[in-house]
Amino acid sequence: MATAAPEGTDAPSLKIATWNINGVKARIETVKSWLGETSPDVVCLQEIKSMTEAFPAGDFEDLGYNVAVAGQKGFNGVAILSKQPLDDVVTALPGDETDEQARYIEASVPLGETVVRVASIYLPNGNPIGTEKFSYKLAWMERLNAHAASLRDWEVPVVLAGDYNVIPEPRDAKTAENWTDDALYQPGSRDHWNAIANLGYTDATRAALQDDGVFTFWDYQAGAWQKNNGIRIDFAMLSPEAVDRLEATGIDKHVRGWEKPSDHVPVWVTLAA
């Protein structure tokens, strides 16, 4: 089991990536190929669709990663992989002890003289609107906003990374008009997403790239990938202390064209020590 920082990881920066892999069992070789290509220091995974004890931690430990998992049988599930030790692991979003859905995990990772608090988030989809699923989504987002405010007050770099299942702006969809009746584009969903920004968190992708047509998800249906009919719903939201350290950010779009891809692609940031 990996328990210490592998040799050569005392670099003056930390690359943190997030990726909804849509099933670790189906995507394990794809994820390992991507790790071999990009070698991020920390990886936030969503929708692992695996119970905690069934998660293939050994595959990632063999690559030098420490592993923390909050799993659930058949659906949901989140994980954090880190080349350095993970401390103070939290495996549920605070605010509702009755919530049994595995959608949140956070931990501290060392960076120079400080630590970075990293969360892997799989926010509820919320469809169809007008049902308890949408109500659950909004209530979950309220809890997230409250916890994000608490984390901000730690005054350390915080990275809230994951699949938010929210399309914040019209430019974050190829055809925004087709999403008006979807939970991802409802005013309530977008308002709650904006509330995180109003707390002082920065959307890392938009901090560096203002272009239209920047997407992180392409449906498997109707040739969405081939037509670039995508949406941007995966984010790394950075606290002020994290933004001050932001060196680079990107989206590994090419991974969507690999064999047996997820419908999402990785989003990443690099923070300086």
mmCIF file of C-alpha atoms in Angstrom:
data_model
loop_
_atom_site.group_PDB
_atom_site.id
_atom_site.type_symbol
_atom_site.label_atom_id
_atom_site.label_comp_id
_atom_site.label_asym_id
_atom_site.label_seq_id
_atom_site.Cartn_x
_atom_site.Cartn_y
_atom_site.Cartn_z
ATOM 1 C CA MET A 1 0.000 0.000 0.000
ATOM 2 C CA ALA A 2 1.285 3.469 -0.847
ATOM 3 C CA THR A 3 1.618 5.491 2.348
ATOM 4 C CA ALA A 4 4.397 8.010 1.707
ATOM 5 C CA ALA A 5 5.269 10.424 -1.035
ATOM 6 C CA PRO A 6 7.074 8.560 -3.827
ATOM 7 C CA GLU A 7 10.612 9.598 -4.632
ATOM 8 C CA GLY A 8 10.801 12.726 -6.732
ATOM 9 C CA THR A 9 7.409 14.219 -5.784
ATOM 10 C CA ASP A 10 8.831 17.144 -3.759
ATOM 11 C CA ALA A 11 8.129 19.367 -6.751
ATOM 12 C CA PRO A 12 7.306 23.063 -6.181
ATOM 13 C CA SER A 13 3.802 22.575 -7.542
ATOM 14 C CA LEU A 14 0.774 20.308 -7.261
ATOM 15 C CA LYS A 15 -1.272 19.125 -10.239
ATOM 16 C CA ILE A 16 -4.851 18.338 -9.232
ATOM 17 C CA ALA A 17 -7.264 16.744 -11.697
ATOM 18 C CA THR A 18 -10.940 15.832 -11.587
ATOM 19 C CA TRP A 19 -12.721 13.254 -13.739
ATOM 20 C CA ASN A 20 -16.136 11.605 -13.749
ATOM 21 C CA ILE A 21 -15.069 8.192 -15.037
ATOM 22 C CA ASN A 22 -18.570 6.677 -15.339
ATOM 23 C CA GLY A 23 -17.672 3.371 -13.696
ATOM 24 C CA VAL A 24 -14.243 2.304 -12.453
ATOM 25 C CA LYS A 25 -14.732 -1.303 -13.531
ATOM 26 C CA ALA A 26 -15.486 -0.313 -17.116
ATOM 27 C CA ARG A 27 -12.856 2.433 -17.259
ATOM 28 C CA ILE A 28 -9.929 1.114 -15.195
ATOM 29 C CA GLU A 29 -7.535 0.670 -18.119
ATOM 30 C CA THR A 30 -8.526 4.052 -19.581
ATOM 31 C CA VAL A 31 -7.843 5.764 -16.268
ATOM 32 C CA LYS A 32 -4.490 4.019 -15.875
ATOM 33 C CA SER A 33 -3.482 5.025 -19.401
ATOM 34 C CA TRP A 34 -4.364 8.649 -18.660
ATOM 35 C CA LEU A 35 -2.443 8.556 -15.373
ATOM 36 C CA GLY A 36 0.580 7.229 -17.216
ATOM 37 C CA GLU A 37 0.304 9.998 -19.775
ATOM 38 C CA THR A 38 -0.320 12.976 -17.469
ATOM 39 C CA SER A 39 0.906 11.913 -13.993
ATOM 40 C CA PRO A 40 -1.237 14.247 -11.868
ATOM 41 C CA ASP A 41 -0.335 14.502 -8.195
ATOM 42 C CA VAL A 42 -3.942 14.371 -6.993
ATOM 43 C CA VAL A 43 -6.968 12.937 -8.803
ATOM 44 C CA CYS A 44 -10.606 13.427 -7.832
ATOM 45 C CA LEU A 45 -12.791 10.697 -9.327
ATOM 46 C CA GLN A 46 -16.582 10.690 -9.522
ATOM 47 C CA GLU A 47 -19.256 8.147 -10.399
ATOM 48 C CA ILE A 48 -16.993 5.214 -9.630
ATOM 49 C CA LYS A 49 -20.085 2.962 -9.295
ATOM 50 C CA SER A 50 -18.314 0.758 -6.780
ATOM 51 C CA MET A 51 -18.614 -0.091 -3.120
ATOM 52 C CA THR A 52 -15.670 1.136 -1.078
ATOM 53 C CA GLU A 53 -14.307 -2.349 -0.422
ATOM 54 C CA ALA A 54 -14.666 -3.329 -4.095
ATOM 55 C CA PHE A 55 -12.774 -0.316 -5.445
ATOM 56 C CA PRO A 56 -9.552 -1.479 -7.168
ATOM 57 C CA ALA A 57 -7.295 0.525 -4.869
ATOM 58 C CA GLY A 58 -4.373 -1.800 -5.492
ATOM 59 C CA ASP A 59 -4.203 -0.849 -9.164
ATOM 60 C CA PHE A 60 -3.630 2.771 -8.180
ATOM 61 C CA GLU A 61 -1.380 2.021 -5.225
ATOM 62 C CA ASP A 62 0.855 0.120 -7.638
ATOM 63 C CA LEU A 63 1.192 3.406 -9.557
ATOM 64 C CA GLY A 64 2.274 5.239 -6.410
ATOM 65 C CA TYR A 65 -1.036 6.690 -5.264
ATOM 66 C CA ASN A 66 -2.644 6.741 -1.857
ATOM 67 C CA VAL A 67 -6.384 6.108 -2.113
ATOM 68 C CA ALA A 68 -9.454 7.337 -0.230
ATOM 69 C CA VAL A 69 -12.910 6.161 -1.289
ATOM 70 C CA ALA A 70 -16.540 6.845 -0.464
ATOM 71 C CA GLY A 71 -18.296 4.155 -2.466
ATOM 72 C CA GLN A 72 -21.807 2.943 -3.153
ATOM 73 C CA LYS A 73 -23.022 -0.183 -4.866
ATOM 74 C CA GLY A 74 -23.934 0.251 -8.522
ATOM 75 C CA PHE A 75 -24.001 4.035 -8.780
ATOM 76 C CA ASN A 76 -22.545 7.280 -7.390
ATOM 77 C CA GLY A 77 -19.258 6.958 -5.478
ATOM 78 C CA VAL A 78 -16.246 9.276 -5.267
ATOM 79 C CA ALA A 79 -12.544 8.848 -4.616
ATOM 80 C CA ILE A 80 -9.316 10.789 -4.215
ATOM 81 C CA LEU A 81 -5.939 9.500 -5.383
ATOM 82 C CA SER A 82 -2.777 11.247 -4.181
ATOM 83 C CA LYS A 83 0.935 10.707 -4.606
ATOM 84 C CA GLN A 84 1.363 12.199 -1.150
ATOM 85 C CA PRO A 85 -0.410 11.102 2.027
ATOM 86 C CA LEU A 86 -4.070 12.016 2.469
ATOM 87 C CA ASP A 87 -4.913 13.437 5.885
ATOM 88 C CA ASP A 88 -8.156 14.329 7.690
ATOM 89 C CA VAL A 89 -10.338 12.432 5.221
ATOM 90 C CA VAL A 90 -14.068 13.282 5.302
ATOM 91 C CA THR A 91 -16.356 10.891 3.417
ATOM 92 C CA ALA A 92 -19.679 12.739 3.423
ATOM 93 C CA LEU A 93 -20.923 16.263 2.871
ATOM 94 C CA PRO A 94 -21.852 17.757 6.237
ATOM 95 C CA GLY A 95 -25.357 18.951 6.968
ATOM 96 C CA ASP A 96 -27.583 15.880 6.630
ATOM 97 C CA GLU A 97 -26.710 12.705 8.501
ATOM 98 C CA THR A 98 -29.611 10.878 6.802
ATOM 99 C CA ASP A 99 -28.130 11.317 3.320
ATOM 100 C CA GLU A 100 -26.839 7.907 2.242
ATOM 101 C CA GLN A 101 -25.714 8.831 -1.285
ATOM 102 C CA ALA A 102 -21.930 8.670 -1.767
ATOM 103 C CA ARG A 103 -21.259 11.976 -3.496
ATOM 104 C CA TYR A 104 -18.554 13.748 -1.518
ATOM 105 C CA ILE A 105 -15.072 13.137 -0.142
ATOM 106 C CA GLU A 106 -12.379 15.584 0.939
ATOM 107 C CA ALA A 107 -8.861 15.412 2.354
ATOM 108 C CA SER A 108 -5.745 17.475 2.979
ATOM 109 C CA VAL A 109 -2.661 17.129 0.793
ATOM 110 C CA PRO A 110 0.708 18.747 1.615
ATOM 111 C CA LEU A 111 2.061 21.503 -0.623
ATOM 112 C CA GLY A 112 5.293 23.098 0.499
ATOM 113 C CA GLU A 113 4.805 24.731 3.893
ATOM 114 C CA THR A 114 1.006 24.500 3.729
ATOM 115 C CA VAL A 115 -1.705 22.004 2.888
ATOM 116 C CA VAL A 116 -4.362 22.023 0.194
ATOM 117 C CA ARG A 117 -7.878 20.939 1.101
ATOM 118 C CA VAL A 118 -9.218 18.968 -1.862
ATOM 119 C CA ALA A 119 -12.789 17.746 -2.377
ATOM 120 C CA SER A 120 -14.159 15.342 -4.976
ATOM 121 C CA ILE A 121 -17.793 16.235 -5.708
ATOM 122 C CA TYR A 122 -20.493 14.377 -7.602
ATOM 123 C CA LEU A 123 -23.421 16.734 -7.420
ATOM 124 C CA PRO A 124 -26.915 15.278 -7.976
ATOM 125 C CA ASN A 125 -28.330 15.419 -11.490
ATOM 126 C CA GLY A 126 -31.784 16.515 -10.317
ATOM 127 C CA ASN A 127 -33.910 15.331 -13.217
ATOM 128 C CA PRO A 128 -36.770 15.400 -13.719
ATOM 129 C CA ILE A 129 -37.529 18.870 -12.410
ATOM 130 C CA GLY A 130 -40.638 19.139 -10.289
ATOM 131 C CA THR A 131 -39.768 15.950 -8.405
ATOM 132 C CA GLU A 132 -37.997 15.114 -5.165
ATOM 133 C CA LYS A 133 -34.829 14.532 -7.201
ATOM 134 C CA PHE A 134 -34.651 18.221 -8.084
ATOM 135 C CA SER A 135 -35.465 19.232 -4.520
ATOM 136 C CA TYR A 136 -32.655 16.959 -3.333
ATOM 137 C CA LYS A 137 -30.262 18.595 -5.792
ATOM 138 C CA LEU A 138 -31.021 22.101 -4.522
ATOM 139 C CA ALA A 139 -30.846 21.033 -0.875
ATOM 140 C CA TRP A 140 -27.512 19.293 -1.548
ATOM 141 C CA MET A 141 -26.189 22.472 -3.164
ATOM 142 C CA GLU A 142 -27.255 24.527 -0.153
ATOM 143 C CA ARG A 143 -25.255 22.166 2.062
ATOM 144 C CA LEU A 144 -22.284 22.420 -0.298
ATOM 145 C CA ASN A 145 -22.394 26.214 -0.214
ATOM 146 C CA ALA A 146 -22.487 26.228 3.581
ATOM 147 C CA HIS A 147 -19.534 23.852 3.763
ATOM 148 C CA ALA A 148 -17.629 25.806 1.097
ATOM 149 C CA ALA A 149 -17.999 28.906 3.273
ATOM 150 C CA SER A 150 -16.631 26.975 6.239
ATOM 151 C CA LEU A 151 -13.656 25.703 4.247
ATOM 152 C CA ARG A 152 -12.921 29.187 2.928
ATOM 153 C CA ASP A 153 -12.530 30.353 6.507
ATOM 154 C CA TRP A 154 -9.667 27.884 7.009
ATOM 155 C CA GLU A 155 -7.541 30.334 4.989
ATOM 156 C CA VAL A 156 -5.672 27.550 3.206
ATOM 157 C CA PRO A 157 -5.853 26.678 -0.502
ATOM 158 C CA VAL A 158 -9.129 24.843 -1.172
ATOM 159 C CA VAL A 159 -10.009 23.037 -4.413
ATOM 160 C CA LEU A 160 -13.639 21.950 -4.797
ATOM 161 C CA ALA A 161 -13.377 19.703 -7.840
ATOM 162 C CA GLY A 162 -15.851 17.497 -9.592
ATOM 163 C CA ASP A 163 -18.957 16.966 -11.660
ATOM 164 C CA TYR A 164 -21.348 19.725 -10.596
ATOM 165 C CA ASN A 165 -24.140 18.768 -13.002
ATOM 166 C CA VAL A 166 -24.753 22.479 -13.639
ATOM 167 C CA ILE A 167 -24.455 24.471 -16.867
ATOM 168 C CA PRO A 168 -23.649 27.938 -15.481
ATOM 169 C CA GLU A 169 -23.958 30.054 -18.645
ATOM 170 C CA PRO A 170 -25.369 29.754 -22.184
ATOM 171 C CA ARG A 171 -21.832 29.592 -23.579
ATOM 172 C CA ASP A 172 -21.261 26.442 -21.509
ATOM 173 C CA ALA A 173 -23.493 24.466 -23.890
ATOM 174 C CA LYS A 174 -23.352 24.036 -27.649
ATOM 175 C CA THR A 175 -27.131 24.501 -27.807
ATOM 176 C CA ALA A 176 -28.250 26.061 -24.527
ATOM 177 C CA GLU A 177 -31.838 26.345 -25.757
ATOM 178 C CA ASN A 178 -32.097 22.556 -25.715
ATOM 179 C CA TRP A 179 -31.445 22.491 -21.949
ATOM 180 C CA THR A 180 -34.123 24.898 -20.720
ATOM 181 C CA ASP A 181 -36.258 22.092 -19.274
ATOM 182 C CA ASP A 182 -33.302 20.210 -17.775
ATOM 183 C CA ALA A 183 -32.284 20.353 -14.116
ATOM 184 C CA LEU A 184 -28.710 21.198 -15.112
ATOM 185 C CA TYR A 185 -29.775 24.555 -16.568
ATOM 186 C CA GLN A 186 -32.565 25.598 -14.214
ATOM 187 C CA PRO A 187 -32.273 29.055 -12.620
ATOM 188 C CA GLY A 188 -32.185 27.457 -9.169
ATOM 189 C CA SER A 189 -29.262 25.221 -10.109
ATOM 190 C CA ARG A 190 -27.351 28.079 -11.682
ATOM 191 C CA ASP A 191 -28.053 30.419 -8.754
ATOM 192 C CA HIS A 192 -26.658 27.889 -6.291
ATOM 193 C CA TRP A 193 -23.568 27.420 -8.461
ATOM 194 C CA ASN A 194 -23.064 31.178 -8.624
ATOM 195 C CA ALA A 195 -23.376 31.312 -4.842
ATOM 196 C CA ILE A 196 -20.096 29.421 -4.600
ATOM 197 C CA ALA A 197 -18.428 32.059 -6.756
ATOM 198 C CA ASN A 198 -19.982 34.744 -4.571
ATOM 199 C CA LEU A 199 -18.232 33.171 -1.591
ATOM 200 C CA GLY A 200 -14.932 33.998 -3.279
ATOM 201 C CA TYR A 201 -14.287 30.779 -5.197
ATOM 202 C CA THR A 202 -13.002 31.012 -8.771
ATOM 203 C CA ASP A 203 -13.860 28.733 -11.695
ATOM 204 C CA ALA A 204 -10.290 27.823 -12.710
ATOM 205 C CA THR A 205 -11.147 27.122 -16.340
ATOM 206 C CA ARG A 206 -12.792 30.512 -16.848
ATOM 207 C CA ALA A 207 -9.931 32.229 -15.035
ATOM 208 C CA ALA A 208 -7.723 31.179 -17.940
ATOM 209 C CA LEU A 209 -10.082 30.683 -20.885
ATOM 210 C CA GLN A 210 -13.044 32.824 -21.884
ATOM 211 C CA ASP A 211 -13.801 31.133 -25.209
ATOM 212 C CA ASP A 212 -17.142 29.673 -26.155
ATOM 213 C CA GLY A 213 -17.243 25.987 -27.059
ATOM 214 C CA VAL A 214 -15.273 24.833 -24.013
ATOM 215 C CA PHE A 215 -16.895 21.586 -22.882
ATOM 216 C CA THR A 216 -16.227 18.680 -20.510
ATOM 217 C CA PHE A 217 -19.120 16.318 -21.329
ATOM 218 C CA TRP A 218 -20.442 14.834 -24.564
ATOM 219 C CA ASP A 219 -23.363 12.407 -24.486
ATOM 220 C CA TYR A 220 -22.922 8.949 -25.984
ATOM 221 C CA GLN A 221 -26.045 9.488 -28.112
ATOM 222 C CA ALA A 222 -26.681 11.210 -31.465
ATOM 223 C CA GLY A 223 -23.035 11.686 -32.379
ATOM 224 C CA ALA A 224 -22.567 14.380 -29.736
ATOM 225 C CA TRP A 225 -18.786 13.915 -29.593
ATOM 226 C CA GLN A 226 -18.375 13.951 -33.366
ATOM 227 C CA LYS A 227 -20.507 17.113 -33.616
ATOM 228 C CA ASN A 228 -18.865 18.736 -30.573
ATOM 229 C CA ASN A 229 -22.345 19.023 -29.090
ATOM 230 C CA GLY A 230 -21.103 19.258 -25.525
ATOM 231 C CA ILE A 231 -21.641 21.002 -22.213
ATOM 232 C CA ARG A 232 -19.306 22.201 -19.461
ATOM 233 C CA ILE A 233 -20.337 20.755 -16.106
ATOM 234 C CA ASP A 234 -17.010 19.700 -14.526
ATOM 235 C CA PHE A 235 -15.146 22.315 -12.520
ATOM 236 C CA ALA A 236 -12.268 23.063 -10.204
ATOM 237 C CA MET A 237 -13.473 25.856 -7.930
ATOM 238 C CA LEU A 238 -10.557 27.550 -6.149
ATOM 239 C CA SER A 239 -10.537 29.502 -2.904
ATOM 240 C CA PRO A 240 -8.678 32.845 -2.915
ATOM 241 C CA GLU A 241 -5.592 31.173 -1.444
ATOM 242 C CA ALA A 242 -5.655 28.573 -4.235
ATOM 243 C CA VAL A 243 -6.159 31.180 -6.969
ATOM 244 C CA ASP A 244 -3.084 33.011 -5.704
ATOM 245 C CA ARG A 245 -1.102 29.832 -6.436
ATOM 246 C CA LEU A 246 -2.696 28.977 -9.798
ATOM 247 C CA GLU A 247 -0.019 28.276 -12.402
ATOM 248 C CA ALA A 248 -1.965 26.475 -15.124
ATOM 249 C CA THR A 249 -5.279 24.838 -15.912
ATOM 250 C CA GLY A 250 -6.575 22.681 -18.733
ATOM 251 C CA ILE A 251 -9.068 20.158 -20.063
ATOM 252 C CA ASP A 252 -7.837 16.832 -21.467
ATOM 253 C CA LYS A 253 -10.440 16.778 -24.233
ATOM 254 C CA HIS A 254 -8.612 14.182 -26.338
ATOM 255 C CA VAL A 255 -9.417 11.445 -23.815
ATOM 256 C CA ARG A 256 -13.050 11.488 -25.004
ATOM 257 C CA GLY A 257 -11.829 10.048 -28.314
ATOM 258 C CA TRP A 258 -10.149 7.032 -26.722
ATOM 259 C CA GLU A 259 -11.559 3.532 -26.813
ATOM 260 C CA LYS A 260 -14.229 2.914 -24.148
ATOM 261 C CA PRO A 261 -14.265 6.555 -23.002
ATOM 262 C CA SER A 262 -16.218 8.146 -20.219
ATOM 263 C CA ASP A 263 -18.717 10.755 -21.401
ATOM 264 C CA HIS A 264 -16.733 13.273 -19.284
ATOM 265 C CA VAL A 265 -13.091 14.322 -19.660
ATOM 266 C CA PRO A 266 -10.505 15.357 -17.047
ATOM 267 C CA VAL A 267 -10.163 18.960 -15.874
ATOM 268 C CA TRP A 268 -6.970 19.948 -14.062
ATOM 269 C CA VAL A 269 -5.151 22.748 -12.285
ATOM 270 C CA THR A 270 -1.569 23.231 -11.162
ATOM 271 C CA LEU A 271 -0.892 25.122 -7.932
ATOM 272 C CA ALA A 272 2.482 26.544 -6.951
ATOM 273 C CA ALA A 273 3.953 25.879 -3.520
#
